Amino acid sequence: MRNRFAFQPWYFLFWLIFFVAVRAVFLGYHSAKTAELSFSTVGGIFGYGLRLDASTAAYLCIVPFALLLGAIWPVRASLPTD
């Protein structure tokens, strides 16, 4: 059961890294315009974007977590109590 719960942080981290990587690819693709920006502006793009990315990743983690809880609920309910 511990392995099932260990999946959740890795799933969240996957989405967080995915969003940051996509943002870096986007800025790299538009490198002509990105070059005009200051270093602090580019850092702000990643800094403020990280909060939005974490929020979106959390929303994406809700369904798998709910399914996980639904999958272990019958197991816990069927165990005999002493």
PDB file of N, CA, C and O in Angstrom, residues 12-71:
ATOM      1  N   PHE A  12       2.991  14.319  -9.255  1.00  0.00           N
ATOM      2  CA  PHE A  12       2.970  15.775  -9.130  1.00  0.00           C
ATOM      3  C   PHE A  12       4.268  16.369  -9.673  1.00  0.00           C
ATOM      4  O   PHE A  12       4.254  17.346 -10.436  1.00  0.00           O
ATOM      5  N   LEU A  13       5.391  15.780  -9.307  1.00  0.00           N
ATOM      6  CA  LEU A  13       6.691  16.269  -9.752  1.00  0.00           C
ATOM      7  C   LEU A  13       6.847  16.140 -11.269  1.00  0.00           C
ATOM      8  O   LEU A  13       7.428  17.015 -11.916  1.00  0.00           O
ATOM      9  N   PHE A  14       6.317  15.066 -11.837  1.00  0.00           N
ATOM     10  CA  PHE A  14       6.358  14.908 -13.290  1.00  0.00           C
ATOM     11  C   PHE A  14       5.674  16.082 -13.984  1.00  0.00           C
ATOM     12  O   PHE A  14       6.219  16.671 -14.918  1.00  0.00           O
ATOM     13  N   TRP A  15       4.463  16.421 -13.549  1.00  0.00           N
ATOM     14  CA  TRP A  15       3.738  17.514 -14.180  1.00  0.00           C
ATOM     15  C   TRP A  15       4.432  18.844 -13.967  1.00  0.00           C
ATOM     16  O   TRP A  15       4.462  19.687 -14.874  1.00  0.00           O
ATOM     17  N   LEU A  16       4.993  19.041 -12.793  1.00  0.00           N
ATOM     18  CA  LEU A  16       5.699  20.285 -12.517  1.00  0.00           C
ATOM     19  C   LEU A  16       6.913  20.432 -13.438  1.00  0.00           C
ATOM     20  O   LEU A  16       7.115  21.490 -14.047  1.00  0.00           O
ATOM     21  N   ILE A  17       7.694  19.390 -13.572  1.00  0.00           N
ATOM     22  CA  ILE A  17       8.865  19.427 -14.464  1.00  0.00           C
ATOM     23  C   ILE A  17       8.424  19.573 -15.919  1.00  0.00           C
ATOM     24  O   ILE A  17       9.051  20.306 -16.700  1.00  0.00           O
ATOM     25  N   PHE A  18       7.337  18.916 -16.282  1.00  0.00           N
ATOM     26  CA  PHE A  18       6.821  19.018 -17.645  1.00  0.00           C
ATOM     27  C   PHE A  18       6.460  20.463 -17.984  1.00  0.00           C
ATOM     28  O   PHE A  18       6.831  20.972 -19.051  1.00  0.00           O
ATOM     29  N   PHE A  19       5.745  21.127 -17.095  1.00  0.00           N
ATOM     30  CA  PHE A  19       5.331  22.501 -17.354  1.00  0.00           C
ATOM     31  C   PHE A  19       6.520  23.451 -17.428  1.00  0.00           C
ATOM     32  O   PHE A  19       6.547  24.356 -18.266  1.00  0.00           O
ATOM     33  N   VAL A  20       7.502  23.272 -16.560  1.00  0.00           N
ATOM     34  CA  VAL A  20       8.696  24.122 -16.593  1.00  0.00           C
ATOM     35  C   VAL A  20       9.478  23.870 -17.886  1.00  0.00           C
ATOM     36  O   VAL A  20       9.965  24.820 -18.521  1.00  0.00           O
ATOM     37  N   ALA A  21       9.575  22.621 -18.301  1.00  0.00           N
ATOM     38  CA  ALA A  21      10.287  22.297 -19.533  1.00  0.00           C
ATOM     39  C   ALA A  21       9.580  22.885 -20.751  1.00  0.00           C
ATOM     40  O   ALA A  21      10.234  23.418 -21.664  1.00  0.00           O
ATOM     41  N   VAL A  22       8.266  22.817 -20.774  1.00  0.00           N
ATOM     42  CA  VAL A  22       7.507  23.375 -21.898  1.00  0.00           C
ATOM     43  C   VAL A  22       7.679  24.891 -21.936  1.00  0.00           C
ATOM     44  O   VAL A  22       7.810  25.481 -23.019  1.00  0.00           O
ATOM     45  N   ARG A  23       7.715  25.531 -20.777  1.00  0.00           N
ATOM     46  CA  ARG A  23       7.943  26.970 -20.733  1.00  0.00           C
ATOM     47  C   ARG A  23       9.336  27.306 -21.277  1.00  0.00           C
ATOM     48  O   ARG A  23       9.505  28.267 -22.026  1.00  0.00           O
ATOM     49  N   ALA A  24      10.346  26.506 -20.914  1.00  0.00           N
ATOM     50  CA  ALA A  24      11.708  26.731 -21.410  1.00  0.00           C
ATOM     51  C   ALA A  24      11.771  26.519 -22.923  1.00  0.00           C
ATOM     52  O   ALA A  24      12.436  27.293 -23.622  1.00  0.00           O
ATOM     53  N   VAL A  25      11.083  25.509 -23.431  1.00  0.00           N
ATOM     54  CA  VAL A  25      11.051  25.266 -24.876  1.00  0.00           C
ATOM     55  C   VAL A  25      10.356  26.428 -25.585  1.00  0.00           C
ATOM     56  O   VAL A  25      10.813  26.895 -26.638  1.00  0.00           O
ATOM     57  N   PHE A  26       9.291  26.924 -25.008  1.00  0.00           N
ATOM     58  CA  PHE A  26       8.571  28.062 -25.597  1.00  0.00           C
ATOM     59  C   PHE A  26       9.468  29.292 -25.666  1.00  0.00           C
ATOM     60  O   PHE A  26       9.534  29.967 -26.700  1.00  0.00           O
ATOM     61  N   LEU A  27      10.165  29.588 -24.575  1.00  0.00           N
ATOM     62  CA  LEU A  27      11.068  30.743 -24.578  1.00  0.00           C
ATOM     63  C   LEU A  27      12.241  30.521 -25.516  1.00  0.00           C
ATOM     64  O   LEU A  27      12.734  31.471 -26.135  1.00  0.00           O
ATOM     65  N   GLY A  28      12.703  29.292 -25.628  1.00  0.00           N
ATOM     66  CA  GLY A  28      13.770  28.987 -26.572  1.00  0.00           C
ATOM     67  C   GLY A  28      13.320  29.119 -28.014  1.00  0.00           C
ATOM     68  O   GLY A  28      14.072  29.583 -28.872  1.00  0.00           O
ATOM     69  N   TYR A  29      12.103  28.726 -28.294  1.00  0.00           N
ATOM     70  CA  TYR A  29      11.568  28.831 -29.649  1.00  0.00           C
ATOM     71  C   TYR A  29      11.449  30.289 -30.063  1.00  0.00           C
ATOM     72  O   TYR A  29      11.684  30.651 -31.206  1.00  0.00           O
ATOM     73  N   HIS A  30      11.055  31.126 -29.114  1.00  0.00           N
ATOM     74  CA  HIS A  30      10.934  32.560 -29.367  1.00  0.00           C
ATOM     75  C   HIS A  30      12.167  33.291 -28.837  1.00  0.00           C
ATOM     76  O   HIS A  30      12.064  34.332 -28.191  1.00  0.00           O
ATOM     77  N   SER A  31      13.337  32.742 -29.135  1.00  0.00           N
ATOM     78  CA  SER A  31      14.580  33.274 -28.574  1.00  0.00           C
ATOM     79  C   SER A  31      14.870  34.696 -29.033  1.00  0.00           C
ATOM     80  O   SER A  31      15.527  35.450 -28.315  1.00  0.00           O
ATOM     81  N   ALA A  32      14.393  35.082 -30.208  1.00  0.00           N
ATOM     82  CA  ALA A  32      14.620  36.451 -30.665  1.00  0.00           C
ATOM     83  C   ALA A  32      13.936  37.446 -29.736  1.00  0.00           C
ATOM     84  O   ALA A  32      14.507  38.491 -29.382  1.00  0.00           O
ATOM     85  N   LYS A  33      12.730  37.143 -29.327  1.00  0.00           N
ATOM     86  CA  LYS A  33      12.012  38.029 -28.394  1.00  0.00           C
ATOM     87  C   LYS A  33      12.510  37.846 -26.965  1.00  0.00           C
ATOM     88  O   LYS A  33      12.547  38.790 -26.186  1.00  0.00           O
ATOM     89  N   THR A  34      12.892  36.625 -26.603  1.00  0.00           N
ATOM     90  CA  THR A  34      13.386  36.356 -25.255  1.00  0.00           C
ATOM     91  C   THR A  34      14.708  37.073 -25.004  1.00  0.00           C
ATOM     92  O   THR A  34      14.979  37.510 -23.888  1.00  0.00           O
ATOM     93  N   ALA A  35      15.509  37.220 -26.041  1.00  0.00           N
ATOM     94  CA  ALA A  35      16.798  37.898 -25.895  1.00  0.00           C
ATOM     95  C   ALA A  35      16.625  39.365 -25.520  1.00  0.00           C
ATOM     96  O   ALA A  35      17.515  39.964 -24.909  1.00  0.00           O
ATOM     97  N   GLU A  36      15.492  39.947 -25.858  1.00  0.00           N
ATOM     98  CA  GLU A  36      15.222  41.349 -25.524  1.00  0.00           C
ATOM     99  C   GLU A  36      14.851  41.527 -24.054  1.00  0.00           C
ATOM    100  O   GLU A  36      14.876  42.643 -23.550  1.00  0.00           O
ATOM    101  N   LEU A  37      14.510  40.450 -23.383  1.00  0.00           N
ATOM    102  CA  LEU A  37      14.093  40.521 -21.987  1.00  0.00           C
ATOM    103  C   LEU A  37      15.300  40.518 -21.071  1.00  0.00           C
ATOM    104  O   LEU A  37      16.324  39.916 -21.367  1.00  0.00           O
ATOM    105  N   SER A  38      15.138  41.149 -19.915  1.00  0.00           N
ATOM    106  CA  SER A  38      16.226  41.131 -18.928  1.00  0.00           C
ATOM    107  C   SER A  38      16.231  39.783 -18.203  1.00  0.00           C
ATOM    108  O   SER A  38      15.249  39.029 -18.244  1.00  0.00           O
ATOM    109  N   PHE A  39      17.352  39.510 -17.535  1.00  0.00           N
ATOM    110  CA  PHE A  39      17.486  38.253 -16.797  1.00  0.00           C
ATOM    111  C   PHE A  39      16.450  38.162 -15.689  1.00  0.00           C
ATOM    112  O   PHE A  39      15.889  37.094 -15.434  1.00  0.00           O
ATOM    113  N   SER A  40      16.168  39.288 -15.041  1.00  0.00           N
ATOM    114  CA  SER A  40      15.182  39.275 -13.955  1.00  0.00           C
ATOM    115  C   SER A  40      13.773  39.016 -14.485  1.00  0.00           C
ATOM    116  O   SER A  40      12.954  38.387 -13.810  1.00  0.00           O
ATOM    117  N   THR A  41      13.494  39.480 -15.695  1.00  0.00           N
ATOM    118  CA  THR A  41      12.178  39.221 -16.285  1.00  0.00           C
ATOM    119  C   THR A  41      12.013  37.741 -16.611  1.00  0.00           C
ATOM    120  O   THR A  41      10.965  37.149 -16.334  1.00  0.00           O
ATOM    121  N   VAL A  42      13.050  37.148 -17.176  1.00  0.00           N
ATOM    122  CA  VAL A  42      12.995  35.713 -17.489  1.00  0.00           C
ATOM    123  C   VAL A  42      12.898  34.902 -16.197  1.00  0.00           C
ATOM    124  O   VAL A  42      12.144  33.932 -16.112  1.00  0.00           O
ATOM    125  N   GLY A  43      13.634  35.318 -15.177  1.00  0.00           N
ATOM    126  CA  GLY A  43      13.517  34.653 -13.873  1.00  0.00           C
ATOM    127  C   GLY A  43      12.130  34.793 -13.285  1.00  0.00           C
ATOM    128  O   GLY A  43      11.603  33.859 -12.677  1.00  0.00           O
ATOM    129  N   GLY A  44      11.527  35.964 -13.476  1.00  0.00           N
ATOM    130  CA  GLY A  44      10.154  36.179 -13.011  1.00  0.00           C
ATOM    131  C   GLY A  44       9.155  35.314 -13.748  1.00  0.00           C
ATOM    132  O   GLY A  44       8.173  34.848 -13.171  1.00  0.00           O
ATOM    133  N   ILE A  45       9.411  35.095 -15.039  1.00  0.00           N
ATOM    134  CA  ILE A  45       8.528  34.221 -15.822  1.00  0.00           C
ATOM    135  C   ILE A  45       8.515  32.827 -15.214  1.00  0.00           C
ATOM    136  O   ILE A  45       7.456  32.211 -15.042  1.00  0.00           O
ATOM    137  N   PHE A  46       9.691  32.329 -14.860  1.00  0.00           N
ATOM    138  CA  PHE A  46       9.760  30.995 -14.263  1.00  0.00           C
ATOM    139  C   PHE A  46       9.279  31.006 -12.811  1.00  0.00           C
ATOM    140  O   PHE A  46       8.640  30.067 -12.363  1.00  0.00           O
ATOM    141  N   GLY A  47       9.570  32.066 -12.090  1.00  0.00           N
ATOM    142  CA  GLY A  47       9.164  32.140 -10.684  1.00  0.00           C
ATOM    143  C   GLY A  47       7.660  32.222 -10.504  1.00  0.00           C
ATOM    144  O   GLY A  47       7.062  31.462  -9.741  1.00  0.00           O
ATOM    145  N   TYR A  48       7.038  33.171 -11.194  1.00  0.00           N
ATOM    146  CA  TYR A  48       5.585  33.305 -11.085  1.00  0.00           C
ATOM    147  C   TYR A  48       4.869  32.147 -11.764  1.00  0.00           C
ATOM    148  O   TYR A  48       3.797  31.726 -11.326  1.00  0.00           O
ATOM    149  N   GLY A  49       5.464  31.656 -12.844  1.00  0.00           N
ATOM    150  CA  GLY A  49       4.859  30.516 -13.533  1.00  0.00           C
ATOM    151  C   GLY A  49       4.881  29.250 -12.700  1.00  0.00           C
ATOM    152  O   GLY A  49       4.004  28.397 -12.835  1.00  0.00           O
ATOM    153  N   LEU A  50       5.878  29.128 -11.820  1.00  0.00           N
ATOM    154  CA  LEU A  50       5.969  27.938 -10.975  1.00  0.00           C
ATOM    155  C   LEU A  50       4.759  27.815 -10.058  1.00  0.00           C
ATOM    156  O   LEU A  50       4.270  26.703  -9.822  1.00  0.00           O
ATOM    157  N   ARG A  51       4.265  28.938  -9.561  1.00  0.00           N
ATOM    158  CA  ARG A  51       3.064  28.897  -8.716  1.00  0.00           C
ATOM    159  C   ARG A  51       1.854  28.402  -9.504  1.00  0.00           C
ATOM    160  O   ARG A  51       1.066  27.587  -9.025  1.00  0.00           O
ATOM    161  N   LEU A  52       1.713  28.891 -10.726  1.00  0.00           N
ATOM    162  CA  LEU A  52       0.604  28.442 -11.569  1.00  0.00           C
ATOM    163  C   LEU A  52       0.773  26.978 -11.973  1.00  0.00           C
ATOM    164  O   LEU A  52      -0.207  26.228 -12.034  1.00  0.00           O
ATOM    165  N   ASP A  53       2.012  26.595 -12.242  1.00  0.00           N
ATOM    166  CA  ASP A  53       2.285  25.201 -12.599  1.00  0.00           C
ATOM    167  C   ASP A  53       1.966  24.261 -11.445  1.00  0.00           C
ATOM    168  O   ASP A  53       1.395  23.186 -11.651  1.00  0.00           O
ATOM    169  N   ALA A  54       2.331  24.659 -10.230  1.00  0.00           N
ATOM    170  CA  ALA A  54       2.037  23.827  -9.065  1.00  0.00           C
ATOM    171  C   ALA A  54       0.532  23.698  -8.860  1.00  0.00           C
ATOM    172  O   ALA A  54       0.027  22.624  -8.518  1.00  0.00           O
ATOM    173  N   SER A  55      -0.201  24.776  -9.093  1.00  0.00           N
ATOM    174  CA  SER A  55      -1.653  24.730  -8.964  1.00  0.00           C
ATOM    175  C   SER A  55      -2.265  23.799 -10.000  1.00  0.00           C
ATOM    176  O   SER A  55      -3.121  22.958  -9.679  1.00  0.00           O
ATOM    177  N   THR A  56      -1.831  23.912 -11.234  1.00  0.00           N
ATOM    178  CA  THR A  56      -2.357  23.051 -12.296  1.00  0.00           C
ATOM    179  C   THR A  56      -1.984  21.594 -12.055  1.00  0.00           C
ATOM    180  O   THR A  56      -2.809  20.694 -12.261  1.00  0.00           O
ATOM    181  N   ALA A  57      -0.760  21.347 -11.611  1.00  0.00           N
ATOM    182  CA  ALA A  57      -0.336  19.977 -11.315  1.00  0.00           C
ATOM    183  C   ALA A  57      -1.167  19.390 -10.177  1.00  0.00           C
ATOM    184  O   ALA A  57      -1.516  18.209 -10.201  1.00  0.00           O
ATOM    185  N   ALA A  58      -1.502  20.214  -9.195  1.00  0.00           N
ATOM    186  CA  ALA A  58      -2.345  19.734  -8.094  1.00  0.00           C
ATOM    187  C   ALA A  58      -3.737  19.363  -8.595  1.00  0.00           C
ATOM    188  O   ALA A  58      -4.304  18.345  -8.179  1.00  0.00           O
ATOM    189  N   TYR A  59      -4.286  20.175  -9.500  1.00  0.00           N
ATOM    190  CA  TYR A  59      -5.588  19.837 -10.074  1.00  0.00           C
ATOM    191  C   TYR A  59      -5.516  18.533 -10.869  1.00  0.00           C
ATOM    192  O   TYR A  59      -6.453  17.735 -10.845  1.00  0.00           O
ATOM    193  N   LEU A  60      -4.427  18.324 -11.575  1.00  0.00           N
ATOM    194  CA  LEU A  60      -4.276  17.090 -12.344  1.00  0.00           C
ATOM    195  C   LEU A  60      -4.078  15.872 -11.447  1.00  0.00           C
ATOM    196  O   LEU A  60      -4.325  14.743 -11.873  1.00  0.00           O
ATOM    197  N   CYS A  61      -3.629  16.077 -10.220  1.00  0.00           N
ATOM    198  CA  CYS A  61      -3.397  14.971  -9.287  1.00  0.00           C
ATOM    199  C   CYS A  61      -4.648  14.572  -8.512  1.00  0.00           C
ATOM    200  O   CYS A  61      -4.650  13.522  -7.864  1.00  0.00           O
ATOM    201  N   ILE A  62      -5.685  15.376  -8.572  1.00  0.00           N
ATOM    202  CA  ILE A  62      -6.894  15.092  -7.784  1.00  0.00           C
ATOM    203  C   ILE A  62      -7.548  13.780  -8.223  1.00  0.00           C
ATOM    204  O   ILE A  62      -7.888  12.942  -7.392  1.00  0.00           O
ATOM    205  N   VAL A  63      -7.720  13.591  -9.527  1.00  0.00           N
ATOM    206  CA  VAL A  63      -8.418  12.397 -10.019  1.00  0.00           C
ATOM    207  C   VAL A  63      -7.646  11.118  -9.688  1.00  0.00           C
ATOM    208  O   VAL A  63      -8.235  10.171  -9.154  1.00  0.00           O
ATOM    209  N   PRO A  64      -6.336  11.033  -9.977  1.00  0.00           N
ATOM    210  CA  PRO A  64      -5.624   9.804  -9.608  1.00  0.00           C
ATOM    211  C   PRO A  64      -5.642   9.542  -8.097  1.00  0.00           C
ATOM    212  O   PRO A  64      -5.740   8.390  -7.668  1.00  0.00           O
ATOM    213  N   PHE A  65      -5.570  10.607  -7.293  1.00  0.00           N
ATOM    214  CA  PHE A  65      -5.608  10.420  -5.849  1.00  0.00           C
ATOM    215  C   PHE A  65      -6.974   9.918  -5.398  1.00  0.00           C
ATOM    216  O   PHE A  65      -7.059   9.037  -4.536  1.00  0.00           O
ATOM    217  N   ALA A  66      -8.032  10.441  -5.987  1.00  0.00           N
ATOM    218  CA  ALA A  66      -9.376   9.970  -5.648  1.00  0.00           C
ATOM    219  C   ALA A  66      -9.561   8.512  -6.063  1.00  0.00           C
ATOM    220  O   ALA A  66     -10.174   7.724  -5.331  1.00  0.00           O
ATOM    221  N   LEU A  67      -9.029   8.144  -7.219  1.00  0.00           N
ATOM    222  CA  LEU A  67      -9.112   6.745  -7.651  1.00  0.00           C
ATOM    223  C   LEU A  67      -8.302   5.840  -6.724  1.00  0.00           C
ATOM    224  O   LEU A  67      -8.711   4.711  -6.445  1.00  0.00           O
ATOM    225  N   LEU A  68      -7.175   6.336  -6.263  1.00  0.00           N
ATOM    226  CA  LEU A  68      -6.356   5.575  -5.329  1.00  0.00           C
ATOM    227  C   LEU A  68      -7.104   5.343  -4.017  1.00  0.00           C
ATOM    228  O   LEU A  68      -7.132   4.224  -3.502  1.00  0.00           O
ATOM    229  N   LEU A  69      -7.724   6.377  -3.505  1.00  0.00           N
ATOM    230  CA  LEU A  69      -8.491   6.223  -2.276  1.00  0.00           C
ATOM    231  C   LEU A  69      -9.674   5.286  -2.473  1.00  0.00           C
ATOM    232  O   LEU A  69     -10.002   4.483  -1.602  1.00  0.00           O
ATOM    233  N   GLY A  70     -10.320   5.379  -3.637  1.00  0.00           N
ATOM    234  CA  GLY A  70     -11.429   4.482  -3.945  1.00  0.00           C
ATOM    235  C   GLY A  70     -10.981   3.042  -4.094  1.00  0.00           C
ATOM    236  O   GLY A  70     -11.734   2.116  -3.777  1.00  0.00           O
ATOM    237  N   ALA A  71      -9.757   2.840  -4.548  1.00  0.00           N
ATOM    238  CA  ALA A  71      -9.256   1.480  -4.736  1.00  0.00           C
ATOM    239  C   ALA A  71      -8.878   0.826  -3.417  1.00  0.00           C
ATOM    240  O   ALA A  71      -9.016  -0.384  -3.266  1.00  0.00           O
TER     241      ALA A  71
END
